[in-house]
PDB file of C-alpha atoms in Angstrom:
ATOM      1  CA  MET A   1      -6.717  -1.201   3.958  1.00 42.00           C
ATOM      2  CA  TRP A   2      -8.022   1.154   6.616  1.00 43.00           C
ATOM      3  CA  PHE A   3      -6.177   3.203   9.205  1.00 48.00           C
ATOM      4  CA  CYS A   4      -6.590   3.711  12.925  1.00 52.00           C
ATOM      5  CA  VAL A   5      -4.917   6.703  14.540  1.00 49.00           C
ATOM      6  CA  SER A   6      -4.002   6.302  18.204  1.00 50.00           C
ATOM      7  CA  HIS A   7      -1.267   7.651  20.504  1.00 48.00           C
ATOM      8  CA  ARG A   8       0.115   9.742  17.621  1.00 51.00           C
ATOM      9  CA  SER A   9       0.652   6.581  15.588  1.00 51.00           C
ATOM     10  CA  VAL A  10      -1.063   5.247  12.482  1.00 52.00           C
ATOM     11  CA  PHE A  11      -1.957   1.563  12.184  1.00 55.00           C
ATOM     12  CA  GLY A  12      -2.574   0.225   8.681  1.00 54.00           C
ATOM     13  CA  HIS A  13      -5.107  -2.595   8.660  1.00 47.00           C
ATOM     14  CA  ARG A  14      -5.439  -5.378   6.151  1.00 45.00           C
ATOM     15  CA  PRO A  15      -8.198  -8.003   6.305  1.00 43.00           C
ATOM     16  CA  ILE A  16      -5.963 -10.473   8.186  1.00 41.00           C
ATOM     17  CA  SER A  17      -5.207  -8.046  11.011  1.00 47.00           C
ATOM     18  CA  LEU A  18      -6.940  -6.951  14.166  1.00 54.00           C
ATOM     19  CA  SER A  19      -6.404  -3.631  15.864  1.00 54.00           C
ATOM     20  CA  GLY A  20      -6.201  -3.500  19.636  1.00 57.00           C
ATOM     21  CA  CYS A  21      -7.090  -0.288  21.509  1.00 55.00           C
ATOM     22  CA  LEU A  22      -7.372  -0.018  25.262  1.00 57.00           C
ATOM     23  CA  ARG A  23     -10.180   1.416  27.354  1.00 59.00           C
ATOM     24  CA  GLY A  24      -9.786   5.166  27.665  1.00 65.00           C
ATOM     25  CA  VAL A  25      -7.430   5.475  24.664  1.00 66.00           C
ATOM     26  CA  GLU A  26      -8.657   8.123  22.232  1.00 65.00           C
ATOM     27  CA  HIS A  27      -8.491   6.983  18.607  1.00 63.00           C
ATOM     28  CA  ALA A  28     -10.079   7.547  15.206  1.00 60.00           C
ATOM     29  CA  CYS A  29     -10.447   5.329  12.129  1.00 62.00           C
ATOM     30  CA  TYR A  30     -10.311   6.158   8.420  1.00 54.00           C
ATOM     31  CA  ASN A  31     -10.961   3.738   5.571  1.00 56.00           C
ATOM     32  CA  GLN A  32     -10.092   3.972   1.882  1.00 48.00           C
ATOM     33  CA  ARG A  33     -13.263   2.237   0.685  1.00 51.00           C
ATOM     34  CA  HIS A  34     -16.688   1.423   2.067  1.00 57.00           C
ATOM     35  CA  ALA A  35     -16.120  -0.983   4.937  1.00 59.00           C
ATOM     36  CA  THR A  36     -17.983  -2.829   7.658  1.00 67.00           C
ATOM     37  CA  ILE A  37     -16.154  -2.723  10.988  1.00 71.00           C
ATOM     38  CA  ARG A  38     -16.995  -4.939  13.955  1.00 74.00           C
ATOM     39  CA  THR A  39     -15.604  -4.421  17.435  1.00 78.00           C
ATOM     40  CA  ILE A  40     -15.047  -6.857  20.302  1.00 79.00           C
ATOM     41  CA  ASN A  41     -14.992  -5.494  23.841  1.00 79.00           C
ATOM     42  CA  PHE A  42     -13.402  -7.485  26.664  1.00 76.00           C
ATOM     43  CA  ASP A  43     -14.193  -7.313  30.350  1.00 74.00           C
ATOM     44  CA  ALA A  44     -11.682  -5.252  32.317  1.00 68.00           C
ATOM     45  CA  ARG A  45     -10.807  -8.348  34.365  1.00 71.00           C
ATOM     46  CA  TRP A  46      -9.120  -9.792  31.263  1.00 66.00           C
ATOM     47  CA  TYR A  47      -7.075  -6.676  30.455  1.00 59.00           C
ATOM     48  CA  ALA A  48      -3.951  -7.952  32.230  1.00 62.00           C
ATOM     49  CA  GLU A  49      -3.610 -10.678  29.617  1.00 65.00           C
ATOM     50  CA  LEU A  50      -4.040  -8.397  26.605  1.00 66.00           C
ATOM     51  CA  PRO A  51      -1.439  -6.069  25.020  1.00 66.00           C
ATOM     52  CA  GLU A  52      -0.618  -3.068  27.195  1.00 68.00           C
ATOM     53  CA  THR A  53      -0.473  -0.592  24.309  1.00 67.00           C
ATOM     54  CA  PRO A  54      -2.470  -0.159  21.057  1.00 68.00           C
ATOM     55  CA  CYS A  55      -1.131  -2.470  18.351  1.00 69.00           C
ATOM     56  CA  LEU A  56      -1.978  -4.685  15.387  1.00 70.00           C
ATOM     57  CA  LEU A  57      -2.427  -8.411  15.975  1.00 72.00           C
ATOM     58  CA  GLU A  58      -1.991 -11.038  13.265  1.00 71.00           C
ATOM     59  CA  VAL A  59      -4.969 -13.247  14.098  1.00 75.00           C
ATOM     60  CA  GLY A  60      -5.145 -16.876  13.000  1.00 81.00           C
ATOM     61  CA  PRO A  61      -7.871 -19.134  11.562  1.00 87.00           C
ATOM     62  CA  LEU A  62      -9.153 -20.250  14.992  1.00 92.00           C
ATOM     63  CA  PHE A  63      -9.821 -16.664  16.071  1.00 86.00           C
ATOM     64  CA  LYS A  64     -11.546 -15.910  12.765  1.00 85.00           C
ATOM     65  CA  ALA A  65     -13.730 -19.019  12.967  1.00 91.00           C
ATOM     66  CA  ILE A  66     -14.944 -18.217  16.487  1.00 92.00           C
ATOM     67  CA  ARG A  67     -15.403 -14.539  15.653  1.00 88.00           C
ATOM     68  CA  ASP A  68     -17.437 -15.349  12.537  1.00 89.00           C
ATOM     69  CA  ASP A  69     -19.576 -17.823  14.459  1.00 92.00           C
ATOM     70  CA  LEU A  70     -20.383 -15.311  17.210  1.00 90.00           C
ATOM     71  CA  PHE A  71     -21.150 -12.573  14.698  1.00 89.00           C
ATOM     72  CA  ALA A  72     -23.309 -14.896  12.577  1.00 91.00           C
ATOM     73  CA  ARG A  73     -25.367 -15.796  15.652  1.00 92.00           C
ATOM     74  CA  ASP A  74     -25.507 -12.114  16.648  1.00 91.00           C
ATOM     75  CA  VAL A  75     -24.005 -12.828  20.057  1.00 90.00           C
ATOM     76  CA  LEU A  76     -23.507  -9.399  21.586  1.00 88.00           C
ATOM     77  CA  ILE A  77     -22.931 -10.644  25.140  1.00 89.00           C
ATOM     78  CA  PRO A  78     -22.078 -14.277  26.038  1.00 90.00           C
ATOM     79  CA  HIS A  79     -24.971 -15.665  28.059  1.00 89.00           C
ATOM     80  CA  ASP A  80     -23.943 -19.242  28.802  1.00 92.00           C
ATOM     81  CA  LYS A  81     -20.831 -21.242  29.600  1.00 93.00           C
ATOM     82  CA  PRO A  82     -20.170 -22.451  26.010  1.00 93.00           C
ATOM     83  CA  GLU A  83     -20.220 -18.872  24.732  1.00 92.00           C
ATOM     84  CA  LEU A  84     -18.009 -17.723  27.610  1.00 90.00           C
ATOM     85  CA  ARG A  85     -15.507 -20.471  26.749  1.00 92.00           C
ATOM     86  CA  LEU A  86     -15.445 -19.299  23.129  1.00 92.00           C
ATOM     87  CA  CYS A  87     -14.743 -15.743  24.275  1.00 88.00           C
ATOM     88  CA  ARG A  88     -12.027 -17.061  26.558  1.00 87.00           C
ATOM     89  CA  VAL A  89     -10.377 -18.685  23.548  1.00 90.00           C
ATOM     90  CA  LEU A  90     -10.606 -15.390  21.639  1.00 86.00           C
ATOM     91  CA  CYS A  91      -8.770 -13.678  24.467  1.00 83.00           C
ATOM     92  CA  ASP A  92      -6.150 -16.457  24.558  1.00 85.00           C
ATOM     93  CA  GLN A  93      -5.657 -16.167  20.805  1.00 86.00           C
ATOM     94  CA  MET A  94      -5.100 -12.414  21.105  1.00 81.00           C
ATOM     95  CA  THR A  95      -2.560 -12.978  23.864  1.00 80.00           C
ATOM     96  CA  VAL A  96      -0.372 -15.221  21.685  1.00 82.00           C
ATOM     97  CA  ALA A  97      -0.990 -13.506  18.328  1.00 79.00           C
ATOM     98  CA  PRO A  98       2.082 -11.922  16.667  1.00 76.00           C
ATOM     99  CA  ARG A  99       2.069  -8.166  17.136  1.00 71.00           C
ATOM    100  CA  GLN A 100       2.699  -5.931  14.163  1.00 62.00           C
ATOM    101  CA  ARG A 101       4.431  -2.561  14.256  1.00 60.00           C
ATOM    102  CA  ASN A 102       2.595   0.649  13.472  1.00 67.00           C
ATOM    103  CA  TYR A 103       2.360   1.696   9.859  1.00 75.00           C
ATOM    104  CA  LEU A 104       3.348   5.248  10.741  1.00 82.00           C
ATOM    105  CA  PRO A 105       4.584   5.450  14.355  1.00 82.00           C
ATOM    106  CA  GLY A 106       4.938   8.725  16.207  1.00 84.00           C
ATOM    107  CA  THR A 107       7.040   9.949  19.105  1.00 88.00           C
ATOM    108  CA  ASP A 108       7.292  12.812  21.576  1.00 89.00           C
ATOM    109  CA  ASP A 109      11.090  12.744  21.462  1.00 95.00           C
ATOM    110  CA  ARG A 110      12.411  16.310  21.709  1.00 95.00           C
ATOM    111  CA  LEU A 111      14.641  15.887  18.636  1.00 96.00           C
ATOM    112  CA  LEU A 112      12.495  13.723  16.379  1.00 96.00           C
ATOM    113  CA  ALA A 113       9.054  15.150  17.147  1.00 93.00           C
ATOM    114  CA  PRO A 114       9.633  18.563  15.496  1.00 95.00           C
ATOM    115  CA  VAL A 115      11.094  16.889  12.404  1.00 96.00           C
ATOM    116  CA  LEU A 116       8.149  14.504  12.033  1.00 94.00           C
ATOM    117  CA  HIS A 117       5.659  17.304  12.646  1.00 91.00           C
ATOM    118  CA  ALA A 118       7.262  19.465   9.952  1.00 94.00           C
ATOM    119  CA  LEU A 119       7.097  16.588   7.466  1.00 94.00           C
ATOM    120  CA  GLU A 120       3.465  15.887   8.341  1.00 90.00           C
ATOM    121  CA  GLN A 121       2.728  19.530   7.462  1.00 90.00           C
ATOM    122  CA  CYS A 122       4.703  19.266   4.208  1.00 92.00           C
ATOM    123  CA  PRO A 123       5.367  15.676   3.022  1.00 92.00           C
ATOM    124  CA  ALA A 124       7.066  17.049  -0.118  1.00 94.00           C
ATOM    125  CA  ASP A 125       9.916  18.541   1.931  1.00 95.00           C
ATOM    126  CA  ASN A 126      13.091  16.882   0.625  1.00 95.00           C
ATOM    127  CA  HIS A 127      15.445  17.988   3.397  1.00 95.00           C
ATOM    128  CA  THR A 128      18.024  15.308   4.106  1.00 96.00           C
ATOM    129  CA  LEU A 129      18.384  13.840   7.576  1.00 96.00           C
ATOM    130  CA  ALA A 130      21.639  15.776   7.940  1.00 96.00           C
ATOM    131  CA  GLN A 131      19.804  19.032   7.200  1.00 97.00           C
ATOM    132  CA  TRP A 132      17.093  18.199   9.711  1.00 97.00           C
ATOM    133  CA  ALA A 133      19.765  17.412  12.286  1.00 97.00           C
ATOM    134  CA  THR A 134      21.199  20.890  11.821  1.00 96.00           C
ATOM    135  CA  ASP A 135      17.742  22.411  12.292  1.00 96.00           C
ATOM    136  CA  VAL A 136      17.276  20.680  15.658  1.00 96.00           C
ATOM    137  CA  TYR A 137      20.907  21.195  16.767  1.00 96.00           C
ATOM    138  CA  SER A 138      21.793  17.524  16.608  1.00 96.00           C
ATOM    139  CA  THR A 139      23.708  15.180  14.314  1.00 97.00           C
ATOM    140  CA  GLU A 140      22.608  12.913  11.493  1.00 97.00           C
ATOM    141  CA  ARG A 141      23.955   9.903  13.384  1.00 97.00           C
ATOM    142  CA  THR A 142      21.946  10.756  16.498  1.00 97.00           C
ATOM    143  CA  LEU A 143      18.694  11.235  14.572  1.00 97.00           C
ATOM    144  CA  SER A 144      19.288   8.038  12.632  1.00 97.00           C
ATOM    145  CA  ARG A 145      19.759   6.054  15.846  1.00 97.00           C
ATOM    146  CA  ARG A 146      16.624   7.583  17.374  1.00 96.00           C
ATOM    147  CA  CYS A 147      14.566   6.738  14.300  1.00 95.00           C
ATOM    148  CA  GLN A 148      15.516   3.091  14.597  1.00 94.00           C
ATOM    149  CA  ALA A 149      15.060   2.995  18.371  1.00 94.00           C
ATOM    150  CA  LEU A 150      11.815   4.990  18.647  1.00 91.00           C
ATOM    151  CA  LEU A 151      10.120   4.424  15.284  1.00 89.00           C
ATOM    152  CA  GLY A 152      11.432   0.968  14.453  1.00 87.00           C
ATOM    153  CA  MET A 153      12.507   2.031  10.971  1.00 90.00           C
ATOM    154  CA  SER A 154      14.822   4.369   9.110  1.00 94.00           C
ATOM    155  CA  PHE A 155      14.050   8.020   8.483  1.00 96.00           C
ATOM    156  CA  SER A 156      13.671   7.400   4.746  1.00 95.00           C
ATOM    157  CA  GLU A 157      11.189   4.560   5.349  1.00 93.00           C
ATOM    158  CA  TRP A 158       9.102   6.729   7.679  1.00 93.00           C
ATOM    159  CA  ARG A 159       8.987   9.571   5.164  1.00 95.00           C
ATOM    160  CA  GLN A 160       8.081   7.155   2.380  1.00 93.00           C
ATOM    161  CA  ARG A 161       5.144   5.832   4.404  1.00 90.00           C
ATOM    162  CA  LEU A 162       3.983   9.359   5.166  1.00 91.00           C
ATOM    163  CA  ARG A 163       4.064  10.211   1.465  1.00 93.00           C
ATOM    164  CA  HIS A 164       2.170   7.039   0.661  1.00 91.00           C
ATOM    165  CA  LEU A 165      -0.661   8.030   3.033  1.00 86.00           C
ATOM    166  CA  GLN A 166      -0.777  11.526   1.547  1.00 88.00           C
ATOM    167  CA  ALA A 167      -0.807  10.087  -1.959  1.00 90.00           C
ATOM    168  CA  LEU A 168      -3.783   7.857  -1.131  1.00 85.00           C
ATOM    169  CA  ALA A 169      -5.799  10.892  -0.071  1.00 83.00           C
ATOM    170  CA  LEU A 170      -4.846  12.912  -3.162  1.00 88.00           C
ATOM    171  CA  LEU A 171      -5.622  10.059  -5.559  1.00 88.00           C
ATOM    172  CA  ARG A 172      -9.078   9.730  -3.980  1.00 82.00           C
ATOM    173  CA  GLN A 173      -9.597  13.420  -4.744  1.00 85.00           C
ATOM    174  CA  GLY A 174      -9.069  12.710  -8.448  1.00 88.00           C
ATOM    175  CA  MET A 175      -5.609  14.259  -8.926  1.00 91.00           C
ATOM    176  CA  SER A 176      -3.489  12.864 -11.758  1.00 93.00           C
ATOM    177  CA  VAL A 177      -0.605  10.539 -10.927  1.00 94.00           C
ATOM    178  CA  GLN A 178       1.936  13.121 -12.100  1.00 94.00           C
ATOM    179  CA  SER A 179       0.371  15.858  -9.961  1.00 94.00           C
ATOM    180  CA  VAL A 180       0.291  13.604  -6.908  1.00 94.00           C
ATOM    181  CA  ALA A 181       3.936  12.657  -7.449  1.00 95.00           C
ATOM    182  CA  LEU A 182       4.964  16.305  -7.420  1.00 95.00           C
ATOM    183  CA  GLU A 183       2.701  17.084  -4.464  1.00 94.00           C
ATOM    184  CA  VAL A 184       4.354  14.471  -2.249  1.00 95.00           C
ATOM    185  CA  GLY A 185       7.930  15.269  -3.219  1.00 95.00           C
ATOM    186  CA  TYR A 186       8.833  13.148  -6.254  1.00 95.00           C
ATOM    187  CA  SER A 187      10.351  14.806  -9.314  1.00 92.00           C
ATOM    188  CA  SER A 188       9.327  11.954 -11.599  1.00 93.00           C
ATOM    189  CA  SER A 189       6.222   9.815 -11.879  1.00 93.00           C
ATOM    190  CA  SER A 190       8.290   6.641 -12.248  1.00 95.00           C
ATOM    191  CA  ALA A 191       9.952   7.078  -8.844  1.00 94.00           C
ATOM    192  CA  PHE A 192       6.571   7.788  -7.261  1.00 95.00           C
ATOM    193  CA  ILE A 193       4.966   4.734  -8.889  1.00 95.00           C
ATOM    194  CA  ALA A 194       7.834   2.527  -7.665  1.00 94.00           C
ATOM    195  CA  MET A 195       7.340   3.788  -4.088  1.00 93.00           C
ATOM    196  CA  PHE A 196       3.571   3.346  -4.289  1.00 91.00           C
ATOM    197  CA  ARG A 197       3.883  -0.201  -5.596  1.00 90.00           C
ATOM    198  CA  GLN A 198       6.338  -1.071  -2.821  1.00 88.00           C
ATOM    199  CA  GLN A 199       4.010   0.246  -0.129  1.00 86.00           C
ATOM    200  CA  SER A 200       0.639  -0.955  -1.407  1.00 82.00           C
ATOM    201  CA  GLY A 201       1.365  -3.743  -3.877  1.00 82.00           C
ATOM    202  CA  SER A 202      -0.390  -1.914  -6.721  1.00 84.00           C
ATOM    203  CA  THR A 203       0.154   1.066  -8.997  1.00 90.00           C
ATOM    204  CA  PRO A 204      -1.502   4.436  -8.266  1.00 91.00           C
ATOM    205  CA  GLU A 205      -3.769   3.982 -11.286  1.00 90.00           C
ATOM    206  CA  GLY A 206      -4.644   0.467 -10.152  1.00 86.00           C
ATOM    207  CA  TYR A 207      -5.525   1.776  -6.690  1.00 82.00           C
ATOM    208  CA  ARG A 208      -7.701   4.549  -8.115  1.00 79.00           C
ATOM    209  CA  THR A 209      -9.725   2.180 -10.346  1.00 77.00           C
ATOM    210  CA  ARG A 210     -10.096  -0.549  -7.736  1.00 68.00           C
ATOM    211  CA  PRO A 211     -13.803  -1.200  -7.064  1.00 58.00           C
TER     212      PRO A 211
END
């Protein structure tokens, strides 16, 4: 998996996904392993048919087949009508492709933003949502509703994803599983391993030794 940061949100990419970023949108990409990344740029005249905001698209076999064919033939710019038709199909496939939510969405909401920023600075902070609500002069119920409405997930899920990203970085640095667990806010390695497996489908040790 690799990650693209855009509009204060983090998109987690797997091989079956495609990231969409618009012209003029500042973004940066980070990968966990050596990776080859190819980009496809569309003419501005087609923008109206593409997603209006950065997102992940679940592309299908037709898109992949056309993409692989164009890349294999090193087609950088379509020069004839057959190649233009293939690119038109790529655009059509992106238009109808299911859109995936951000892995770690962000927000500028006046109540949630300071809470998320504080957690980004210290993922190990175990303040409850009720305690955070007190800090921002709100209520737990209000923050909970805003998490669902603005982030598309619960507060606990967002914090778990943040800790997962932090854990990936620490494991790459060679820290032990127990040390990483403590660093990201877990009092026991077993609870940390359960979270890591839920988020990534593998154990921390399995991730570290993956070629």
